[in-house]
Coordinates of C-alpha atoms and ligand atoms in Angstrom, one line a residue:
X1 CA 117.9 10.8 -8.9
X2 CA 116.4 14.4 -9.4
X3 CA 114.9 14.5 -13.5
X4 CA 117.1 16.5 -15.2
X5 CA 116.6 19.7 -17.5
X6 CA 118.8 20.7 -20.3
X7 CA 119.2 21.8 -23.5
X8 CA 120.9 19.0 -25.8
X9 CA 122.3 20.4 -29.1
X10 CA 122.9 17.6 -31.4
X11 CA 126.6 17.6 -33.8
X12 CA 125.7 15.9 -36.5
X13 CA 121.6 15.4 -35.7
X14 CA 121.0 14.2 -39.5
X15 CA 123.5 11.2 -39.3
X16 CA 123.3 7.6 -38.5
X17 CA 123.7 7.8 -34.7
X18 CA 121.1 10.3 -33.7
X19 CA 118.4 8.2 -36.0
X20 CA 119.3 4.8 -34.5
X21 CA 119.8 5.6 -31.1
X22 CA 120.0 8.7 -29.7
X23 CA 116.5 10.0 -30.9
X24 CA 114.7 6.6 -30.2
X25 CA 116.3 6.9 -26.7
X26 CA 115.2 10.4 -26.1
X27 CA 111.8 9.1 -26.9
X28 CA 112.0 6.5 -24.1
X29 CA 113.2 8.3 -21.3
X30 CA 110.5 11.1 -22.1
X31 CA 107.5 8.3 -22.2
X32 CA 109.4 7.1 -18.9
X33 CA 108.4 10.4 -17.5
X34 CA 112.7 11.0 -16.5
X35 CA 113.3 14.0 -18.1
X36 CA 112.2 17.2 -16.1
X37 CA 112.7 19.8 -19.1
X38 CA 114.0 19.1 -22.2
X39 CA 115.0 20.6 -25.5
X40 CA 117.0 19.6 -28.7
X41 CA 118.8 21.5 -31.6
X42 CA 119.6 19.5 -34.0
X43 CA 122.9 20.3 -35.7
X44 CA 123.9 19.7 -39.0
X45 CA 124.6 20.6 -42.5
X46 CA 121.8 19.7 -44.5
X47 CA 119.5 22.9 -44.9
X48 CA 116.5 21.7 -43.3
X49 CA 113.2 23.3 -42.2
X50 CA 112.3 22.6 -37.9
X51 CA 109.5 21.0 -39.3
X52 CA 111.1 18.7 -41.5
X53 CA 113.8 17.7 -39.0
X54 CA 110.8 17.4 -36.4
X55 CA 109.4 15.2 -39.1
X56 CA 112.8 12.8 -39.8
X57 CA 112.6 12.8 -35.7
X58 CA 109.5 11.1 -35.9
X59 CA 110.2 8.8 -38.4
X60 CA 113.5 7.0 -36.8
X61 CA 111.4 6.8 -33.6
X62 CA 109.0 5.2 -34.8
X63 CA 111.5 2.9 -36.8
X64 CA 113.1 2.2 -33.7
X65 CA 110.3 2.3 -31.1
X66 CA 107.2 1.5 -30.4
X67 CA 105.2 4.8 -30.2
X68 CA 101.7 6.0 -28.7
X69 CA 99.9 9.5 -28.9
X70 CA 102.6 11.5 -27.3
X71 CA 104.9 11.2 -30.2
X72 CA 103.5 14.9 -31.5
X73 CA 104.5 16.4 -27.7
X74 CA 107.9 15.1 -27.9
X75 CA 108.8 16.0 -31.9
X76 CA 108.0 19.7 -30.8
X77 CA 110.5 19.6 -28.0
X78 CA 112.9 19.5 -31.4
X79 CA 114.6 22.2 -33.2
X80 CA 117.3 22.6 -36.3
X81 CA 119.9 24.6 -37.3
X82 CA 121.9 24.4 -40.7
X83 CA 125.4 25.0 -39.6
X84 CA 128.4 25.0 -41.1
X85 CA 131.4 23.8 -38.9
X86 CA 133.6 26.7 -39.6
X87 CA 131.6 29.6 -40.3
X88 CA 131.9 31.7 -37.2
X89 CA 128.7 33.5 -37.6
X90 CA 126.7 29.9 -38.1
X91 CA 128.1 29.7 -34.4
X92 CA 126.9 33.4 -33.3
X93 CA 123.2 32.3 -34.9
X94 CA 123.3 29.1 -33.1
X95 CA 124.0 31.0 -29.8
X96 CA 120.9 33.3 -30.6
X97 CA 119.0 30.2 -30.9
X98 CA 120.0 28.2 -27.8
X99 CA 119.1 31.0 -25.8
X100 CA 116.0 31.7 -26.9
X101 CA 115.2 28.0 -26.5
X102 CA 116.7 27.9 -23.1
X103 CA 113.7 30.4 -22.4
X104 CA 111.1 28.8 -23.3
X105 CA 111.3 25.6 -21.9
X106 CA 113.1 27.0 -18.8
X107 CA 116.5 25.1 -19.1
X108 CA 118.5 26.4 -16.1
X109 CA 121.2 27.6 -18.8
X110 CA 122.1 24.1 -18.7
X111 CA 123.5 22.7 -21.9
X112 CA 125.1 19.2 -23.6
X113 CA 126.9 19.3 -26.3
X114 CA 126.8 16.7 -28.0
X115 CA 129.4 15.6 -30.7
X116 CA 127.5 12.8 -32.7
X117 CA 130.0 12.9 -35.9
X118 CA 133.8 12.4 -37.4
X119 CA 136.3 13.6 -34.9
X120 CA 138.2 15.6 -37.1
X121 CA 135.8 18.5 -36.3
X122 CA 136.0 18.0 -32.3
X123 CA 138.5 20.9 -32.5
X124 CA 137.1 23.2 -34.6
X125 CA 133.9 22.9 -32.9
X126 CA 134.9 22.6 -29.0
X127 CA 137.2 25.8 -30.0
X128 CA 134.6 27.7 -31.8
X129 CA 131.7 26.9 -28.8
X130 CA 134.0 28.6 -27.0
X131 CA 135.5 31.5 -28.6
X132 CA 131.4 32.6 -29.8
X133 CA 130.4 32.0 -25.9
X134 CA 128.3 29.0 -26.6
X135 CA 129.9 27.5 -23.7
X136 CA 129.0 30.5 -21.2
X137 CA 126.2 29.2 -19.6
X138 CA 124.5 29.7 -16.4
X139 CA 124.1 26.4 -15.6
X140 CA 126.3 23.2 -16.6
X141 CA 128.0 22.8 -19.8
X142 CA 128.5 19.1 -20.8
X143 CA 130.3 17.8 -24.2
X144 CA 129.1 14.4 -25.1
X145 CA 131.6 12.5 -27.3
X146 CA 131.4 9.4 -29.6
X147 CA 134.6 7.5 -30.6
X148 CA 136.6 6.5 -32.5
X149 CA 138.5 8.7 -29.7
X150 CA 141.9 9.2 -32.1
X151 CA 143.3 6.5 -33.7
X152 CA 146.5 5.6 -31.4
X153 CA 147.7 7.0 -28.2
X154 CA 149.2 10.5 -30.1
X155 CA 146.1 11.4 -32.1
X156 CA 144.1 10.9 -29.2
X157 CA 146.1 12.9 -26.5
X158 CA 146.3 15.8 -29.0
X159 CA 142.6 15.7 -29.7
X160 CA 142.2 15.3 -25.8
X161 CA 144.5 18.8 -25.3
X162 CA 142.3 20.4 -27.9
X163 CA 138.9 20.0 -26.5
X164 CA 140.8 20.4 -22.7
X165 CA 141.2 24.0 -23.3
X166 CA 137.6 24.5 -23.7
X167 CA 135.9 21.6 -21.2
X168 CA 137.6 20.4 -18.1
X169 CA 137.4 16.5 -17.8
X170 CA 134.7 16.6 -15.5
X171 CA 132.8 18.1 -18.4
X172 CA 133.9 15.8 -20.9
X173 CA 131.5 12.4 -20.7
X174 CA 133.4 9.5 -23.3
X175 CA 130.5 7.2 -24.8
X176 CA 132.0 3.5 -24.1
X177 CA 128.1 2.4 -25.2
X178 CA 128.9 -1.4 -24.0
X179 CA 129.1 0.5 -20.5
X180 CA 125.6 1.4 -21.0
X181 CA 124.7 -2.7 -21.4
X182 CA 123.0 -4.0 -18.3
X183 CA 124.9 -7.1 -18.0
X184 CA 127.8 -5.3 -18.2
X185 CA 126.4 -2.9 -15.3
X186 CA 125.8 -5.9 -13.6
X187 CA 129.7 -7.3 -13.4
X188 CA 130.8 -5.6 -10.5
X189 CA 127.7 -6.6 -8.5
X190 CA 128.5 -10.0 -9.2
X191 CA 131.5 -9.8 -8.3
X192 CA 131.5 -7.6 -5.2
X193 CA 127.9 -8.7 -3.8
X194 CA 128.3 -12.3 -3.9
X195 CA 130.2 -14.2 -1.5
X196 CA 130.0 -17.3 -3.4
X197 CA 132.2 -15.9 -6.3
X198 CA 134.1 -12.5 -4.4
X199 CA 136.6 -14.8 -2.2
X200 CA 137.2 -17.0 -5.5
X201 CA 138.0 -14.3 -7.6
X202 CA 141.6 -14.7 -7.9
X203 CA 144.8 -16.9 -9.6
X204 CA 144.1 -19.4 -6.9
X205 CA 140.2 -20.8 -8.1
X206 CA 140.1 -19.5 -11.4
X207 CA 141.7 -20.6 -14.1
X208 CA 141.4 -18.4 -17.3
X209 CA 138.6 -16.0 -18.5
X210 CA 137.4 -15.6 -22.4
X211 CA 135.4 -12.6 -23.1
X212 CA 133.5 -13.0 -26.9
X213 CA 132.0 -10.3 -29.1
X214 CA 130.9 -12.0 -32.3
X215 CA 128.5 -10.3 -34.8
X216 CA 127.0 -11.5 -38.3
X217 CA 126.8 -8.2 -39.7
X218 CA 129.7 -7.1 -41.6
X219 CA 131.1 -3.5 -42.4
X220 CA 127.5 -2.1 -43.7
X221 CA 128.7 1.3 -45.5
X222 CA 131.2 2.1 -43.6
X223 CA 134.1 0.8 -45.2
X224 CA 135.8 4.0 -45.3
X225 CA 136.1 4.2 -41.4
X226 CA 136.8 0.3 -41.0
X227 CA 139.3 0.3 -43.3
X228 CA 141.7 2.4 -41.1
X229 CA 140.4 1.0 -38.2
X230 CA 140.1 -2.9 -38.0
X231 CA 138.4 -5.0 -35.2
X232 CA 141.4 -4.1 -33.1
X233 CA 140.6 -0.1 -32.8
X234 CA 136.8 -0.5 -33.0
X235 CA 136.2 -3.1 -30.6
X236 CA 139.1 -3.9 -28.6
X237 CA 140.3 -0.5 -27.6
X238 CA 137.4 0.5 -25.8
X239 CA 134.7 -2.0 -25.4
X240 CA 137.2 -5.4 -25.3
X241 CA 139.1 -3.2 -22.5
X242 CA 136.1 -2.0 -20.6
X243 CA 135.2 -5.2 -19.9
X244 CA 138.6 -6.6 -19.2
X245 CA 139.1 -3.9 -16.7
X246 CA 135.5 -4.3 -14.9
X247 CA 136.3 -8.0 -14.3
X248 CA 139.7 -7.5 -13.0
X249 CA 139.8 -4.6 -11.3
X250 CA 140.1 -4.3 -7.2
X251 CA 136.9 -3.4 -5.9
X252 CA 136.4 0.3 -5.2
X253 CA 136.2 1.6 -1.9
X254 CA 132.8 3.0 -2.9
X255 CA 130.6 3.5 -6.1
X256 CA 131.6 6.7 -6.8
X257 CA 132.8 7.6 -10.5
X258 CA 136.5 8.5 -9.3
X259 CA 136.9 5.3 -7.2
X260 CA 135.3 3.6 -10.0
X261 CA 137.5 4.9 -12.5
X262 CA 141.0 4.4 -10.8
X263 CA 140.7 1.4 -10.2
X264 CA 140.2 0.6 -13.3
X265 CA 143.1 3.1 -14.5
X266 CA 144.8 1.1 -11.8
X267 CA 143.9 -2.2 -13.6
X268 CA 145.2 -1.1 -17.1
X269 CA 148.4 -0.2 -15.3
X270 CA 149.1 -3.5 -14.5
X271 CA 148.7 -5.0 -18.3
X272 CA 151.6 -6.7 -19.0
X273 CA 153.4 -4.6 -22.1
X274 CA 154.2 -6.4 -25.4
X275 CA 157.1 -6.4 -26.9
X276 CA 156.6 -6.2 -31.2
X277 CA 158.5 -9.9 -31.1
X278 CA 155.9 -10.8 -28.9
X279 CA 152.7 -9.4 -30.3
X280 CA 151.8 -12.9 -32.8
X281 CA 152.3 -14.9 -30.1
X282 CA 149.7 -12.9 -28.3
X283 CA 147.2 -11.6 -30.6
X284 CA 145.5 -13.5 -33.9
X285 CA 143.6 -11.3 -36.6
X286 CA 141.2 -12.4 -38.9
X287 CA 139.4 -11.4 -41.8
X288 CA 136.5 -12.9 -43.6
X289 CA 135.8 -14.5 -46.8
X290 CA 132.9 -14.6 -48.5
X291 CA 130.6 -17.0 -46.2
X292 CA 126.7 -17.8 -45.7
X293 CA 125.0 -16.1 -43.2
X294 CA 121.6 -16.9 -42.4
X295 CA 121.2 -18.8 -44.9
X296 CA 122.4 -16.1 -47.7
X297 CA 125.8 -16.0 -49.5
X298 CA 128.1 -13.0 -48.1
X299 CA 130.5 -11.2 -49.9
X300 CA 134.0 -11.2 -48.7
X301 CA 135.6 -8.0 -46.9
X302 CA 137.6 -7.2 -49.6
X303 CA 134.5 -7.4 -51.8
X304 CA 132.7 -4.5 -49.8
X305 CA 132.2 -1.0 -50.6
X306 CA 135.6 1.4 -49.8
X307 CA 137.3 -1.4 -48.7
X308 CA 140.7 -2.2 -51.0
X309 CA 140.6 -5.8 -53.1
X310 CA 143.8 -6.2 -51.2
X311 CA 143.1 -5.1 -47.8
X312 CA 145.2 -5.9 -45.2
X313 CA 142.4 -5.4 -42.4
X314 CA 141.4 -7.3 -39.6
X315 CA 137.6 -7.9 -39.1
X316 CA 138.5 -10.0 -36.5
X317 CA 140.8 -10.2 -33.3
X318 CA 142.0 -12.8 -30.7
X319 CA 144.2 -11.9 -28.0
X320 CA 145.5 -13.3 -24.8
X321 CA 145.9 -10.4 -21.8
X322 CA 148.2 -11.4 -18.9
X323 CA 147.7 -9.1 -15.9
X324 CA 150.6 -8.8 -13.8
X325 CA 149.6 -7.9 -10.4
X326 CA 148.9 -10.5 -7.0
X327 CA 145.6 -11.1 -7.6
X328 CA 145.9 -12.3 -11.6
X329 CA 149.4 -13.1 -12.0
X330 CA 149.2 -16.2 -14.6
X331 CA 145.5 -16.2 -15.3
X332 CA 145.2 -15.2 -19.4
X333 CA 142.0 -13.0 -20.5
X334 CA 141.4 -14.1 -23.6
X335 CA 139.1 -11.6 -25.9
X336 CA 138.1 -12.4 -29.4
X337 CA 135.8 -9.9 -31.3
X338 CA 134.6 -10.1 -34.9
X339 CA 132.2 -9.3 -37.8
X340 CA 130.6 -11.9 -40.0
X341 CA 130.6 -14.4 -37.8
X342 CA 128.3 -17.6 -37.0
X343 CA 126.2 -15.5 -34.5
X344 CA 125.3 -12.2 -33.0
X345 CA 126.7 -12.8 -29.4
X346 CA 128.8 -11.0 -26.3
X347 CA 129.5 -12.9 -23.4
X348 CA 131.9 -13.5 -20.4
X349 CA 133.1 -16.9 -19.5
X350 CA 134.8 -17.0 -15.6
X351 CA 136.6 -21.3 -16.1
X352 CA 137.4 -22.3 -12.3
X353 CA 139.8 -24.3 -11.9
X354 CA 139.8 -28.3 -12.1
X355 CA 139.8 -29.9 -8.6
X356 CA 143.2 -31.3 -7.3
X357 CA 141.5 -34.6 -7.2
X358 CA 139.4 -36.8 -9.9
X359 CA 137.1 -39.2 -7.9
X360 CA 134.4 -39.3 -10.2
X361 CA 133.6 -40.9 -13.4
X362 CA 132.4 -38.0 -16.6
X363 CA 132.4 -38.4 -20.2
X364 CA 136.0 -39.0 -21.3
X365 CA 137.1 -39.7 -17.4
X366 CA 137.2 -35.4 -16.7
X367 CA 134.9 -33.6 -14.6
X368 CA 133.5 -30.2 -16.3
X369 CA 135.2 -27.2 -14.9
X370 CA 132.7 -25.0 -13.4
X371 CA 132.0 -22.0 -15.3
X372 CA 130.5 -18.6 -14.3
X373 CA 129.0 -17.2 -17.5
X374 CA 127.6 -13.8 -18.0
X375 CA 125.3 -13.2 -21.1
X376 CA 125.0 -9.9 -22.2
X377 CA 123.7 -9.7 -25.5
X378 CA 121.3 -10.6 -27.2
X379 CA 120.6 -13.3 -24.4
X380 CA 120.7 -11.2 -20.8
X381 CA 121.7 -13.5 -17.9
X382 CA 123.7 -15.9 -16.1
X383 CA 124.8 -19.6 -16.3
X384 CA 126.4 -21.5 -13.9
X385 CA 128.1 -25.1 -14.4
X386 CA 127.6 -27.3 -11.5
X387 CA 128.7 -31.2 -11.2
X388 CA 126.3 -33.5 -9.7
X389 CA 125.3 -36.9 -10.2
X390 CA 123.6 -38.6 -12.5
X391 CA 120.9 -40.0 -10.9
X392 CA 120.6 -44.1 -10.7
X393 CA 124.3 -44.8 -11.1
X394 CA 127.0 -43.9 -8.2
X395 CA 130.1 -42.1 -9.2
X396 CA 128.9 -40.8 -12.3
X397 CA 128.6 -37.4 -12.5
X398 CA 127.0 -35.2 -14.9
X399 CA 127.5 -31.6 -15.6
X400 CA 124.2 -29.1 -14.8
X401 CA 123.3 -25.4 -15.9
X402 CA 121.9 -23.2 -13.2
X403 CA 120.5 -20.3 -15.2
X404 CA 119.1 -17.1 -14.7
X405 CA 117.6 -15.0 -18.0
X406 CA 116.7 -11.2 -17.4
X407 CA 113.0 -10.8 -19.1
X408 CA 114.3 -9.7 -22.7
X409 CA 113.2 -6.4 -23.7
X410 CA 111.3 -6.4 -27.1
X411 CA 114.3 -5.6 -29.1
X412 CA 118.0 -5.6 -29.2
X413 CA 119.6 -3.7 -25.9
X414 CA 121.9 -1.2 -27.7
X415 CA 119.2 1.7 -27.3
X416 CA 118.1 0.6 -23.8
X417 CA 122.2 1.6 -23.3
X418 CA 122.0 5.5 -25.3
X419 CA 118.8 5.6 -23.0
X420 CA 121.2 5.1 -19.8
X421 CA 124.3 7.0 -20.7
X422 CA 122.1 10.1 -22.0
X423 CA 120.1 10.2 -18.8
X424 CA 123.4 9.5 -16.7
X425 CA 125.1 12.6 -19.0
X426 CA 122.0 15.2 -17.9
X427 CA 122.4 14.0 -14.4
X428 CA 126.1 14.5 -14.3
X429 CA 127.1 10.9 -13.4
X430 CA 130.3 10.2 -14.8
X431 CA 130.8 6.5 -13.7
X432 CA 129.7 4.4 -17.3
X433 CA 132.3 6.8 -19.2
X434 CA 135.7 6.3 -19.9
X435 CA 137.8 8.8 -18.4
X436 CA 141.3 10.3 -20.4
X437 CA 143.4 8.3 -18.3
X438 CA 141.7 5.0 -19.3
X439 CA 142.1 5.8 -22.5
X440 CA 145.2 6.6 -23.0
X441 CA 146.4 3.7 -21.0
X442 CA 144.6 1.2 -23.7
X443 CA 145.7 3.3 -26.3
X444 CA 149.1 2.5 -25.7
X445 CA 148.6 -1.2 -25.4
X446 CA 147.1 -1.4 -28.6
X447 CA 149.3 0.8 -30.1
X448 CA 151.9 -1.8 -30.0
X449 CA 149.8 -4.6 -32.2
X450 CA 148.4 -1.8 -34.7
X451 CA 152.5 -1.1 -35.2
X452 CA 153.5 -4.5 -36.1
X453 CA 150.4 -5.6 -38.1
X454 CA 150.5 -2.1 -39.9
X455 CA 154.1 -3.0 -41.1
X456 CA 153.4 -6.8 -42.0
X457 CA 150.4 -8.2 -44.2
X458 CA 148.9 -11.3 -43.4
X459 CA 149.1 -13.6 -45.9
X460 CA 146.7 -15.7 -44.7
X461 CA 144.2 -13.0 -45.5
X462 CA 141.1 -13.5 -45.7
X463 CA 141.0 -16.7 -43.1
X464 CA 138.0 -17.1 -42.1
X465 CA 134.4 -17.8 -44.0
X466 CA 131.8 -15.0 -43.1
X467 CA 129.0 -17.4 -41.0
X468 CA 132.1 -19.1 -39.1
X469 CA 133.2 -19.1 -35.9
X470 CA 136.3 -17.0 -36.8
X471 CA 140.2 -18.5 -38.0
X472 CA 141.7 -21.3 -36.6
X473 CA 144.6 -20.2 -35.4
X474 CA 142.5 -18.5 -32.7
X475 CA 141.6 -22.1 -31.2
X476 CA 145.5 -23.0 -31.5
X477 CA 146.0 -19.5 -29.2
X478 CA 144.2 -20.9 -26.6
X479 CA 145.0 -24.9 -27.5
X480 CA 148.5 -24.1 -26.3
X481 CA 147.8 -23.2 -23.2
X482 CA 145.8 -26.5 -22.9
X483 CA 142.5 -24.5 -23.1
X484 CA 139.5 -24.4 -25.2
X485 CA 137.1 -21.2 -26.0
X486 CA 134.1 -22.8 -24.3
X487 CA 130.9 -23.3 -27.0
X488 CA 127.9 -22.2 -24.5
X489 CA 125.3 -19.9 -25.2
Ligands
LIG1 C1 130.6 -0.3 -32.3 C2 131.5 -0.6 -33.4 O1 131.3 0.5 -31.3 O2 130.1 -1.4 -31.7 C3 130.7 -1.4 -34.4 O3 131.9 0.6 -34.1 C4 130.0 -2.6 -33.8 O4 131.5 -1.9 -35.5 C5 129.3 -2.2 -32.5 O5 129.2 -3.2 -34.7 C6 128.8 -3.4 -31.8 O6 128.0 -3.0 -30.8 P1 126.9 -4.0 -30.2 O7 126.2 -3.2 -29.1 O8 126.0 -4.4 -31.3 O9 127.7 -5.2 -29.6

């Protein structure tokens, strides 16, 4: 746990990403004291003064975070360069720069690169970081990238080949942020530190798990990207996945990022595949109508900027995941992830099984199942069902939360996760990021609903009001296994 030093040149440094999170996280870990030396270029079109940038530097930090005195110390760590993606000789000026900023602050020739825009340009970039020598450095060189990672399993093995011929995968560090979350961290210890839930963890005590990812906001301005995307490509591919594959993988032989990681490559082996015929019986999409949220009347989806008055978009997916290996075999995962819905909420929700044997009396003569719940945003924590009885009475029984609430931080956890996965990517730990194989694995999965619901509108469209808690027929998914997506927050 050495501090790291590096130079971090920012792709894209005047966008929406490196305001919101990555400078407001840069800010944290350098108040924290875990950054040894540090220096940013920022990277971007916009012709900018150093000054100026330093300036917009400050501002989203102090938009984001709370800030003290040493604000001024950690704007000068930052620097700017106008660049224009294609222009080798923006490259050849940037090199001059890096190196003379390496320099001063002492950076051990250690670089990140870090891609915080559209991937369309990951080619052109990685290719011309190579071919102008950007990427000969004397210490490590590290590329940093955001997703969408390609758009099915083709586009993303060819843009995976491109920036392979300049960064082995070692190198390459893929931003899953939800693997930055703490509760999300904190699944495998669960699992694999407690004996009370390790030796249960299987088709034999548990009955079915329902991971949710609601949100209230809806597509902000960026209705161009959504549109081609869905809830199915921005949510389900990597984040949905991720946490399917941490609660169902083996446990790794130690806590090393290649153990780590195939298992979970292991995990998404075992998926069972789809057939198209099958894929409605499997997966539900949504999309919202206008709603109230918060009290305020919500446009509909297809009302939204760059979005088309017909769209045929989901904002909203339900799907049931049958793993086909000893331990799972017949236990559904069921996901559901969407925008404009009745609350801002991700969570995990373990159902045991019911005992073989009803000898007590509960409300409508069934005992509560117990349930293991993990709360990860914006509640951090655990809940536990437990039966007991209700006191003064004999056989009556009465179901009990055992409960266990992280102290909240003072806002939302999203940058508390950019602050993790940027110090893990200086220190070269590779375990919170999703390595090739993983992705292509859920690529392919998904590739298979995309197909069918990219050939087939939904008529139903848009079924579901903005502010509710998504369509109906995502109750009747799990209603016909005799199940019900448990209310508890
Ligand atoms: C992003 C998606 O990956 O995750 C967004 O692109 C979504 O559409 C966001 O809003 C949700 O993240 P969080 O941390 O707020 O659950």
């Amino acid at each position: 746990n050495t501090k790291p030093t590096a130079l971090i040149m920012i792709f894209g440094a005047t966008g929406d990403l490196a305001k919101r999170k990555l400078f407001p996280s840069l800010y944290q870990l350098y108040t924290k004291n875990k950054l040894q030396n540090f220096a940013v270029i920022g990277i971007a079109r916009r012709p900018l003064t150093t000054e100026q940038f330093q300036e917009n530097v400050k501002d989203s930090v102090m938009t984001f975070a709370n800030v003290d005195y040493r604000i001024e110390a950690f704007i000068s760590h930052f620097h700017y360069h106008c660049h224009d993606v294609t222009s080798s000789q923006s490259y050849i000026e940037l090199k001059q720069l890096a190196s003379q900023i390496n320099n001063q602050y002492k950076l051990k020739g250690n670089c990140i690169f870090y891609l915080a825009m559209a991937p369309e340009f990951f080619g052109t970039i990685t290719n011309q970081l190579k071919t102008q020598g950007l990427t000969n450095v004397e210490g490590y060189k590290r590329l940093v990238i955001e997703k969408p990672f390609g758009t099915n399993f083709e586009t993303a093995k060819a843009l995976n080949e491109q920036i392979r011929t300049v960064f082995q995968e070692e190198e390459i560090y893929r931003i899953d942020h939800y693997l930055g979350k703490e509760m999300v961290q904190n699944i495998a210890v669960i699992r694999f530190s407690n004996a009370l839930f390790e030796p249960l963890w299987n088709n034999r005590y548990i009955s079915n798990i329902q991971i949710t990812s609601s949100e209230t906001l809806g597509v902000e301005e960026r209705g161009r990207y959504y549109e081609n995307s869905g809830a199915l490509r921005d949510m389900v591919q990597n984040h949905m996945m991720q946490m399917v594959a941490l609660l169902a993988m083996e446990p790794p032989i130690s806590l090393t990022p290649e153990e780590i990681r195939s298992e979970k490559v292991r995990l998404l082996r075992s998926l069972r595949p789809m057939s198209q015929e099958e894929v409605n019986t499997y997966f539900v999409r949504g999309q919202y109508a206008q709603g109230i949220i918060h009290g305020e009347t919500v446009p509909a989806y297809r009302e939204e900027a760059n979005v088309s008055i017909d769209s045929n978009t989901e904002t909203y997916v339900a799907g049931k995941l049958m793993i086909d290996n000893f331990r799972w075999f017949g236990v559904p995962f069921y996901i559901q992830t969407g925008k404009r819905m009745d609350r801002k909420s991700t969570k995990i929700v373990v159902q045991f099984k019911d005992m073989p044997m009803n000898l007590y009396y509960q409300a409508e003569h069934k005992l509560t199942p117990n349930l293991l719940v993990i709360h990860i945003q914006p509640k951090e924590g655990i809940t536990l069902l437990l039966n007991v009885k209700k006191s003064g009475t004999t056989t009556e029984t009465k179901s009990v939360r055992l409960q266990l609430a992280n102290e909240g931080t003072d806002y939302i956890n999203t940058p508390e996760a950019y602050e993790k996965l940027l110090l893990d990517s200086m220190r070269g730990d590779a375990t919170n990021f999703t390595h090739w194989d993983e992705v292509a694995l859920s690529w392919k999965f998904i590739d298979t609903i995309s197909e069918v619901w990219k050939k087939t509108n939904d008529e139903s469209f848009p079924n579901y009001p903005a502010g509710s808690p998504g369509p109906s027929a995502a109750d009747a998914l799990l209603a016909h296994d005799g199940h019900i997506w448990w209310p508890i927050e």
